[in-house]
CSV table of C-alpha atoms in Angstrom, one decimal:
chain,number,residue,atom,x,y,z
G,114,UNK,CA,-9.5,-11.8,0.8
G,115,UNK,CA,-10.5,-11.7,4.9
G,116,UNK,CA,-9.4,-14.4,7.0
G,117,UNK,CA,-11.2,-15.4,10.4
G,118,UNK,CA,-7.9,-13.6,12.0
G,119,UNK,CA,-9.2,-10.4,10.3
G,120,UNK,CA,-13.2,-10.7,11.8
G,121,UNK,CA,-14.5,-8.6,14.2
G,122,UNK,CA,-14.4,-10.8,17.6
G,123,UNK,CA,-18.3,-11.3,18.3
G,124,UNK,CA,-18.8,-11.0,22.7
G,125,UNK,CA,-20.4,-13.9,23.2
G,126,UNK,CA,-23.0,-14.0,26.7
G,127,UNK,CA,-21.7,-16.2,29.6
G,128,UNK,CA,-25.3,-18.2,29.7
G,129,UNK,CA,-28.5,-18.3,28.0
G,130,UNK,CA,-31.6,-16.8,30.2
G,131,UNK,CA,-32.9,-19.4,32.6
G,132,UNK,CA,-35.8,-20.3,29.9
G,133,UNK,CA,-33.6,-20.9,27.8
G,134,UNK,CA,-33.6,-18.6,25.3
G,135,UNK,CA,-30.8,-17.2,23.6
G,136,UNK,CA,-29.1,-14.3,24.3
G,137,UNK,CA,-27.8,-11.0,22.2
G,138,UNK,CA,-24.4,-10.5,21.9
G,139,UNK,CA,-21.6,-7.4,20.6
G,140,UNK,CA,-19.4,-7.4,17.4
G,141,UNK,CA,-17.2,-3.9,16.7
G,142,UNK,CA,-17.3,-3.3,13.4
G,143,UNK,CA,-13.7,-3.7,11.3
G,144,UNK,CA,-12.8,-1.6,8.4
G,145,UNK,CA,-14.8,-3.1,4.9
G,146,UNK,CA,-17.4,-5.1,6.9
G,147,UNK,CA,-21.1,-4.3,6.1
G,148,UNK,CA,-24.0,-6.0,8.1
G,149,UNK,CA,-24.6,-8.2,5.1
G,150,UNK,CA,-21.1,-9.9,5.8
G,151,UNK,CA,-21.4,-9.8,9.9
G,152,UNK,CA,-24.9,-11.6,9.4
G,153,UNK,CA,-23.0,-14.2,6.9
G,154,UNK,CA,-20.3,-15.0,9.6
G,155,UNK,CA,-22.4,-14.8,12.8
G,156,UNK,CA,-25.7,-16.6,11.0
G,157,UNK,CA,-24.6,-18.1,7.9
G,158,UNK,CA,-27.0,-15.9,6.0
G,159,UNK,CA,-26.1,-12.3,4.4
G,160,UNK,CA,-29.8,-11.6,4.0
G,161,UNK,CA,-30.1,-11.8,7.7
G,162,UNK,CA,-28.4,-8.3,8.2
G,163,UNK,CA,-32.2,-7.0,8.7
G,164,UNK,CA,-32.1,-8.7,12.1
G,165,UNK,CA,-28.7,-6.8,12.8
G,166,UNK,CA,-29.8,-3.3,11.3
G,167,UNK,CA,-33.2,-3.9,13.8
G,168,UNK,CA,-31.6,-4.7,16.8
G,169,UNK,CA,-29.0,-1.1,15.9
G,170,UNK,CA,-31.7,1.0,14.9
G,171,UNK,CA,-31.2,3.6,17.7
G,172,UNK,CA,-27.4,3.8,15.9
G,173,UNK,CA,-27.9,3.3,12.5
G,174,UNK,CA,-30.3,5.1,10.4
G,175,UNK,CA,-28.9,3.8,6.9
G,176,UNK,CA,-28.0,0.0,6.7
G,177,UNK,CA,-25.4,1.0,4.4
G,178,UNK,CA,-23.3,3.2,6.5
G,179,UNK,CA,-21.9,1.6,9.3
G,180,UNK,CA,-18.3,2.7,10.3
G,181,UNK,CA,-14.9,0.7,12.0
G,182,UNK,CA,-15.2,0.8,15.7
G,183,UNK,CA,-19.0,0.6,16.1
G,184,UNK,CA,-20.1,-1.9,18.5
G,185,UNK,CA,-23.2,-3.3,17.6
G,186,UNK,CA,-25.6,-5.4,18.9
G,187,UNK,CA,-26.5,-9.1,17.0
G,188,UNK,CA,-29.6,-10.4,18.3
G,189,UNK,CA,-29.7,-14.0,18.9
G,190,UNK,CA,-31.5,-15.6,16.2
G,191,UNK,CA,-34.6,-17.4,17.4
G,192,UNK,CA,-35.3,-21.1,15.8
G,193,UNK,CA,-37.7,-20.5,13.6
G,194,UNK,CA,-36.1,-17.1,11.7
């Protein structure tokens, strides 16, 4: 069973753009995490993973393979997604 000491830290930005929109952040990728279980701890939603696998697609060309020690790119999730 993971613990929250065993996530990847997520990089957080400083600010959100001056109008207010949010901003991407980073997660590296720790050994057994897929994007399915990044997207459930960062947006509460395993299906969301297809925001995560967009935003990576110059580094991932299979959802299913991404490796420990990848640093990846979440995209802030805008409010109506």
């Amino acid at each position: 069973q993971a613990t929250a000491a065993d996530a990847s830290p997520v990089t957080v930005p400083a600010a959100d753009a001056k109008d207010g929109t949010p901003q991407a952040s980073t997660v590296t990728v720790k050994e057994g995490e897929t994007l399915s279980t990044i997207a459930a701890r960062i947006y509460g939603n395993p299906d969301d993973y297809v925001l995560i696998f967009e935003a990576n697609r110059q580094r991932i060309s299979d959802p299913n393979r991404i490796f420990p020690g990848m640093t990846l790119t979440i995209p802030a999730k805008g409010p109506h997604e």
